[in-house]
């Protein structure tokens, strides 16, 4: 007996030897030791020969393939999940895929290839590269990998898993840790890559397609769009095998894309009609708003179409709205049988598929084109956690619609002349309604005469005829159709059912019980869809009645209750919680007493074990750009939670913020407001006056330079007089005026009264290039006035910081 795979891995690491020894104690080994087994011996046979404790019928561990298929499609990827039911867990595992009845001793015994999804959880075994194992031995409840199915001709494949839990190794050849998949041409019903045989049927057949939507808030409650939910108009056709409208694994045409994203059938119909040689009938049915209504409120959308020997396939599609690009439909459904007849009835449940043109994951995701375009594929329950169809257990999607295709007539000589049943005979004899009148407008006819009697008075097939007259032919170049019309018929009383050929509808649902308590009656009805062609009366019953019981143990004090509602969600997100359901009183007791029936029920519910799933985080993203273009700002980075938050204790931060520093922002020169204009410097004649402004902030770090600080403009007070004495007198007056003004300024001036100061010198160079330096400037006394009574008239000095940006 060989070592189990987890023990083999652990024994190669001295640090994990302590875990390997208890595992060895739990197993019974042969005399052959690990050291005697070369690594290359038997390829991966040691894994297959590993044996351990095994419990019959246990279900705490399970190996599941997405969609629970029994068959695989060659080359297709499948999501494989290995899980433990809470409160169980496992520390290690091994996963392999073998061809049926192979021992695994050779490389060619293994089938398909595994693909790692999460490298932190899973890796390929170093001593068996085709097998998958854990990255680190720790407690876990689930792992997932992709398995790519082998090429065609491989046959059946066995997926096997081994589990290491505490000191016990489980390895099952049958049961919940083994899954058998056999090769099949398709994984899903309706997939169109199955081989299509040539049709040998004769004549034509007419079918009715009826579409029953089952997409409602009750059946698909998660994020159900309550507004604008609908099925778009149905578009499709009956066609040959040389034309494909859509198929899984193919790419959506522009017409399919417009149906998938917009619900518009216009482009699709144009594409179908362009293939006129390959198409017999274009299938169209109206849209359905809202997506679901009871049939007693509105009939299900339906359409009729025909098939023949060369165009015996039918395809259609309709969009789920709103959705990114989700549809349902059939692709290349073959209505020709191997017995050279026509299929009588097809009933198919439909699941949604993705057109591969939009990357949204919810019903109302914003438009996000898929670039490059992906292949058409069925949706699954594990596509995305935000998907309305998501199921962490990977179960199948609840069907959203059902399509029923019924044969309603056959025309022409048939190869298979044996009718399927009596109803089929009636269907074959039913007059085929013409979809449209193909009579040219230039041909004017009388009305059709009544049908003649049948040429056969027995149950053998005969013919009957009707006629019309050609009144006028307005255009001789356009031929007019025949004036006679023939139909097959049978003699009266040729049905096995009550001597008539009545065609009845399905029974309408039962009416409510006639009483609300005790024994009563209920009824249901149906109607005649087609009366006998011989004019006889239908004798089949159109109404049925039966007894019904409501609240069997009925008394005057009994309550009439509604059915129980759905259970509420569990009150806990992990561990043990409670859930409730409710019902209401439909009718109070007849005797006026209080209703004693319970209106609510509660029961325990178990969610996944708390804190058993670790906090799995993605790596930090790159830092974002600084929030500013210069100076001090902020920048952020994020990471994502990879494990489900409600299943674990994850308090790690998902975003970080830090400061960032860019080169200092330029500072422009700042100036004070302009001063008032000075007086004219001349007492007569032409002169000038000036105004000034001060520099409030010198430009820094490349800011805008300072503009002018002095402005001058001309002034002219009055003309100067020619008399010199008068002129001198006025000069003297002006000089005395200026002197008095100067004395006044000296006594009142600020900020240095009694002083006349020189202008500030320029700022000195900064003492440092970065990290914060110092600049200085000076103002010296030019003149101290004798009249000054202030002793503060002295030289001035200013200091400021410079180059404060970091080095």
CSV table of C-alpha atoms in Angstrom, one decimal, residues 40 148 175 178 218 312 323 333 389 439 620 640 758:
chain,number,residue,atom,x,y,z
A,40,UNK,CA,9.3,8.3,-12.1
A,148,UNK,CA,-10.8,21.0,-20.3
A,175,UNK,CA,-19.8,8.0,-4.5
A,178,UNK,CA,-16.0,10.4,-8.0
A,218,UNK,CA,-41.4,34.0,-8.1
A,312,UNK,CA,-36.2,20.4,-42.2
A,323,UNK,CA,-30.5,42.2,-20.0
A,333,UNK,CA,-33.9,21.6,-34.3
A,389,UNK,CA,-28.5,33.1,-11.7
A,439,UNK,CA,-53.9,36.6,-55.8
A,620,UNK,CA,-2.7,45.8,-4.0
A,640,UNK,CA,-10.5,43.3,-3.7
A,758,UNK,CA,16.1,104.7,0.8
